[in-house]
Amino acid sequence: MNISHIEHIGIAVKSLEHAIPYYENVLGLKCYAIEEVQDQKVKTAFFQVGETKIELLEATDSESPIAKFIEKRGEGVHHIAFCVNSVTKGLEKMEAAGISLIDKKPRKGAEGLNIAFLHPKSTQGVLTELCEKPE
Ligand code: ZN
């Protein structure tokens, strides 16, 4: 598994409508897509910053992991996603290293990427995502 760059940083927000103007009007970034990921119960807004994206995450349901995160910790950085050449190989390597996995195998995330999450209890409190562009 090779990490090429930080693919995105996920930020939990209460409201995209409220958060987007800060990123657009104050930081001067452009929201290039808004997408709902139904199995995660989130709506995401994307901003490109060099090779990396900012992914704002708004819960679409009170059972969403993002709603629970905000309830416990408030708005803020939710996860960091590394771009890797193979999520499957990455998971094998993480498991062999004793890292707890949230996802045992890759699944589909936003923008059609293959993704998997590592448990923050094994990663110094940072929810970590591995992602790869499908072939
Ligand atoms: Zn993500």
PDB file of C-alpha atoms and ligand atoms in Angstrom:
ATOM      1  CA  MET A   1       0.000   0.000   0.000  1.00  0.00           C
ATOM      2  CA  ASN A   2       1.356   3.382  -1.004  1.00  0.00           C
ATOM      3  CA  ILE A   3      -0.109   6.664   0.213  1.00  0.00           C
ATOM      4  CA  SER A   4       0.184   9.298  -2.513  1.00  0.00           C
ATOM      5  CA  HIS A   5      -1.506  12.259  -0.822  1.00  0.00           C
ATOM      6  CA  ILE A   6      -4.316  13.341   1.460  1.00  0.00           C
ATOM      7  CA  GLU A   7      -7.371  12.781  -0.725  1.00  0.00           C
ATOM      8  CA  HIS A   8      -9.690  14.790   1.491  1.00  0.00           C
ATOM      9  CA  ILE A   9     -10.377  16.107   4.947  1.00  0.00           C
ATOM     10  CA  GLY A  10     -13.900  15.481   6.191  1.00  0.00           C
ATOM     11  CA  ILE A  11     -15.453  18.229   8.296  1.00  0.00           C
ATOM     12  CA  ALA A  12     -18.719  17.739  10.174  1.00  0.00           C
ATOM     13  CA  VAL A  13     -21.043  20.730   9.922  1.00  0.00           C
ATOM     14  CA  LYS A  14     -24.556  21.328  11.179  1.00  0.00           C
ATOM     15  CA  SER A  15     -25.633  22.968   7.957  1.00  0.00           C
ATOM     16  CA  LEU A  16     -24.075  23.033   4.487  1.00  0.00           C
ATOM     17  CA  GLU A  17     -26.144  26.083   3.697  1.00  0.00           C
ATOM     18  CA  HIS A  18     -24.516  27.873   6.606  1.00  0.00           C
ATOM     19  CA  ALA A  19     -20.990  26.503   6.066  1.00  0.00           C
ATOM     20  CA  ILE A  20     -20.584  26.855   2.284  1.00  0.00           C
ATOM     21  CA  PRO A  21     -20.554  30.689   2.249  1.00  0.00           C
ATOM     22  CA  TYR A  22     -17.534  30.681   4.584  1.00  0.00           C
ATOM     23  CA  TYR A  23     -15.577  28.416   2.228  1.00  0.00           C
ATOM     24  CA  GLU A  24     -16.702  30.286  -0.894  1.00  0.00           C
ATOM     25  CA  ASN A  25     -16.936  33.909   0.135  1.00  0.00           C
ATOM     26  CA  VAL A  26     -14.296  34.105   2.840  1.00  0.00           C
ATOM     27  CA  LEU A  27     -11.733  31.483   1.792  1.00  0.00           C
ATOM     28  CA  GLY A  28     -12.436  31.961  -1.906  1.00  0.00           C
ATOM     29  CA  LEU A  29     -12.837  28.250  -2.723  1.00  0.00           C
ATOM     30  CA  LYS A  30     -15.477  26.934  -5.099  1.00  0.00           C
ATOM     31  CA  CYS A  31     -17.983  24.261  -4.172  1.00  0.00           C
ATOM     32  CA  TYR A  32     -17.868  22.036  -7.258  1.00  0.00           C
ATOM     33  CA  ALA A  33     -20.302  19.323  -6.176  1.00  0.00           C
ATOM     34  CA  ILE A  34     -22.909  18.449  -3.602  1.00  0.00           C
ATOM     35  CA  GLU A  35     -23.715  14.787  -3.241  1.00  0.00           C
ATOM     36  CA  GLU A  36     -25.865  12.705  -0.923  1.00  0.00           C
ATOM     37  CA  VAL A  37     -24.412   9.392   0.285  1.00  0.00           C
ATOM     38  CA  GLN A  38     -27.492   7.527   1.408  1.00  0.00           C
ATOM     39  CA  ASP A  39     -25.942   4.603   3.273  1.00  0.00           C
ATOM     40  CA  GLN A  40     -23.935   7.097   5.355  1.00  0.00           C
ATOM     41  CA  LYS A  41     -26.949   9.392   5.813  1.00  0.00           C
ATOM     42  CA  VAL A  42     -24.920  12.435   4.840  1.00  0.00           C
ATOM     43  CA  LYS A  43     -24.916  15.206   2.312  1.00  0.00           C
ATOM     44  CA  THR A  44     -21.445  16.289   1.251  1.00  0.00           C
ATOM     45  CA  ALA A  45     -20.092  19.452  -0.373  1.00  0.00           C
ATOM     46  CA  PHE A  46     -16.692  19.362  -2.071  1.00  0.00           C
ATOM     47  CA  PHE A  47     -13.973  21.978  -2.488  1.00  0.00           C
ATOM     48  CA  GLN A  48     -10.693  21.359  -4.293  1.00  0.00           C
ATOM     49  CA  VAL A  49      -7.518  22.624  -2.594  1.00  0.00           C
ATOM     50  CA  GLY A  50      -4.544  21.514  -4.684  1.00  0.00           C
ATOM     51  CA  GLU A  51      -4.596  17.709  -4.801  1.00  0.00           C
ATOM     52  CA  THR A  52      -6.706  17.596  -1.663  1.00  0.00           C
ATOM     53  CA  LYS A  53     -10.398  18.187  -1.155  1.00  0.00           C
ATOM     54  CA  ILE A  54     -12.345  19.572   1.708  1.00  0.00           C
ATOM     55  CA  GLU A  55     -15.466  17.482   2.197  1.00  0.00           C
ATOM     56  CA  LEU A  56     -18.147  19.133   4.318  1.00  0.00           C
ATOM     57  CA  LEU A  57     -20.521  16.606   5.864  1.00  0.00           C
ATOM     58  CA  GLU A  58     -24.054  17.359   6.958  1.00  0.00           C
ATOM     59  CA  ALA A  59     -26.267  14.691   8.537  1.00  0.00           C
ATOM     60  CA  THR A  60     -29.502  13.926   6.688  1.00  0.00           C
ATOM     61  CA  ASP A  61     -30.895  11.911   9.588  1.00  0.00           C
ATOM     62  CA  SER A  62     -30.548  11.983  13.381  1.00  0.00           C
ATOM     63  CA  GLU A  63     -29.145   8.420  13.178  1.00  0.00           C
ATOM     64  CA  SER A  64     -26.337   9.545  10.880  1.00  0.00           C
ATOM     65  CA  PRO A  65     -22.799   9.053  12.229  1.00  0.00           C
ATOM     66  CA  ILE A  66     -22.288  12.766  11.553  1.00  0.00           C
ATOM     67  CA  ALA A  67     -25.276  13.714  13.737  1.00  0.00           C
ATOM     68  CA  LYS A  68     -23.848  11.563  16.539  1.00  0.00           C
ATOM     69  CA  PHE A  69     -20.380  13.055  16.106  1.00  0.00           C
ATOM     70  CA  ILE A  70     -21.719  16.632  16.337  1.00  0.00           C
ATOM     71  CA  GLU A  71     -23.847  15.728  19.339  1.00  0.00           C
ATOM     72  CA  LYS A  72     -20.784  14.431  21.189  1.00  0.00           C
ATOM     73  CA  ARG A  73     -18.015  16.720  19.977  1.00  0.00           C
ATOM     74  CA  GLY A  74     -19.569  19.606  18.098  1.00  0.00           C
ATOM     75  CA  GLU A  75     -18.711  20.701  14.588  1.00  0.00           C
ATOM     76  CA  GLY A  76     -15.151  20.174  13.410  1.00  0.00           C
ATOM     77  CA  VAL A  77     -12.664  17.902  11.683  1.00  0.00           C
ATOM     78  CA  HIS A  78     -14.269  14.471  11.407  1.00  0.00           C
ATOM     79  CA  HIS A  79     -11.768  12.378   9.450  1.00  0.00           C
ATOM     80  CA  ILE A  80      -8.697  12.367   7.225  1.00  0.00           C
ATOM     81  CA  ALA A  81      -8.644  10.321   4.030  1.00  0.00           C
ATOM     82  CA  PHE A  82      -5.437   9.032   2.482  1.00  0.00           C
ATOM     83  CA  CYS A  83      -5.336   8.223  -1.211  1.00  0.00           C
ATOM     84  CA  VAL A  84      -3.814   4.754  -1.616  1.00  0.00           C
ATOM     85  CA  ASN A  85      -3.148   2.510  -4.608  1.00  0.00           C
ATOM     86  CA  SER A  86      -5.172  -0.346  -3.087  1.00  0.00           C
ATOM     87  CA  VAL A  87      -7.667  -0.170  -0.235  1.00  0.00           C
ATOM     88  CA  THR A  88      -7.799  -3.969  -0.073  1.00  0.00           C
ATOM     89  CA  LYS A  89      -4.020  -4.207   0.378  1.00  0.00           C
ATOM     90  CA  GLY A  90      -4.129  -1.311   2.817  1.00  0.00           C
ATOM     91  CA  LEU A  91      -6.695  -3.086   4.985  1.00  0.00           C
ATOM     92  CA  GLU A  92      -4.610  -6.277   4.953  1.00  0.00           C
ATOM     93  CA  LYS A  93      -1.578  -4.315   6.071  1.00  0.00           C
ATOM     94  CA  MET A  94      -3.507  -2.451   8.789  1.00  0.00           C
ATOM     95  CA  GLU A  95      -5.041  -5.642  10.119  1.00  0.00           C
ATOM     96  CA  ALA A  96      -1.630  -7.335  10.206  1.00  0.00           C
ATOM     97  CA  ALA A  97      -0.341  -4.317  12.157  1.00  0.00           C
ATOM     98  CA  GLY A  98      -3.082  -4.778  14.749  1.00  0.00           C
ATOM     99  CA  ILE A  99      -5.093  -1.714  13.747  1.00  0.00           C
ATOM    100  CA  SER A 100      -8.850  -2.002  14.403  1.00  0.00           C
ATOM    101  CA  LEU A 101     -10.884  -1.756  11.236  1.00  0.00           C
ATOM    102  CA  ILE A 102     -14.361  -0.289  10.947  1.00  0.00           C
ATOM    103  CA  ASP A 103     -14.674  -1.706   7.430  1.00  0.00           C
ATOM    104  CA  LYS A 104     -13.221  -5.164   6.812  1.00  0.00           C
ATOM    105  CA  LYS A 105     -13.484  -4.658   3.087  1.00  0.00           C
ATOM    106  CA  PRO A 106     -13.774  -1.664   0.746  1.00  0.00           C
ATOM    107  CA  ARG A 107     -17.156  -0.096   0.048  1.00  0.00           C
ATOM    108  CA  LYS A 108     -18.376   2.742  -2.143  1.00  0.00           C
ATOM    109  CA  GLY A 109     -18.041   6.272  -0.838  1.00  0.00           C
ATOM    110  CA  ALA A 110     -18.745   9.688  -2.296  1.00  0.00           C
ATOM    111  CA  GLU A 111     -17.528  10.351  -5.847  1.00  0.00           C
ATOM    112  CA  GLY A 112     -17.531   6.600  -6.552  1.00  0.00           C
ATOM    113  CA  LEU A 113     -14.314   6.013  -4.606  1.00  0.00           C
ATOM    114  CA  ASN A 114     -13.582   2.707  -2.902  1.00  0.00           C
ATOM    115  CA  ILE A 115     -13.196   3.523   0.769  1.00  0.00           C
ATOM    116  CA  ALA A 116     -12.668   1.930   4.168  1.00  0.00           C
ATOM    117  CA  PHE A 117     -12.359   3.389   7.657  1.00  0.00           C
ATOM    118  CA  LEU A 118      -9.882   2.548  10.398  1.00  0.00           C
ATOM    119  CA  HIS A 119     -11.026   2.807  14.000  1.00  0.00           C
ATOM    120  CA  PRO A 120      -9.829   5.970  15.802  1.00  0.00           C
ATOM    121  CA  LYS A 121      -8.967   3.978  18.937  1.00  0.00           C
ATOM    122  CA  SER A 122      -6.045   2.525  16.945  1.00  0.00           C
ATOM    123  CA  THR A 123      -5.036   5.756  15.211  1.00  0.00           C
ATOM    124  CA  GLN A 124      -4.469   8.248  18.038  1.00  0.00           C
ATOM    125  CA  GLY A 125      -8.043   9.448  17.926  1.00  0.00           C
ATOM    126  CA  VAL A 126      -8.125  10.363  14.248  1.00  0.00           C
ATOM    127  CA  LEU A 127     -10.836   8.633  12.253  1.00  0.00           C
ATOM    128  CA  THR A 128      -8.842   7.567   9.203  1.00  0.00           C
ATOM    129  CA  GLU A 129     -10.129   6.640   5.778  1.00  0.00           C
ATOM    130  CA  LEU A 130      -8.285   4.849   3.008  1.00  0.00           C
ATOM    131  CA  CYS A 131      -9.580   5.548  -0.468  1.00  0.00           C
ATOM    132  CA  GLU A 132      -8.734   4.695  -4.031  1.00  0.00           C
ATOM    133  CA  LYS A 133     -10.112   5.633  -7.419  1.00  0.00           C
ATOM    134  CA  PRO A 134     -11.696   2.537  -8.949  1.00  0.00           C
ATOM    135  CA  GLU A 135      -9.999   1.175 -12.095  1.00  0.00           C
TER     136      GLU A 135
HETATM  137 ZN    ZN B   1     -14.242  10.800   3.608  1.00  0.00          ZN
END
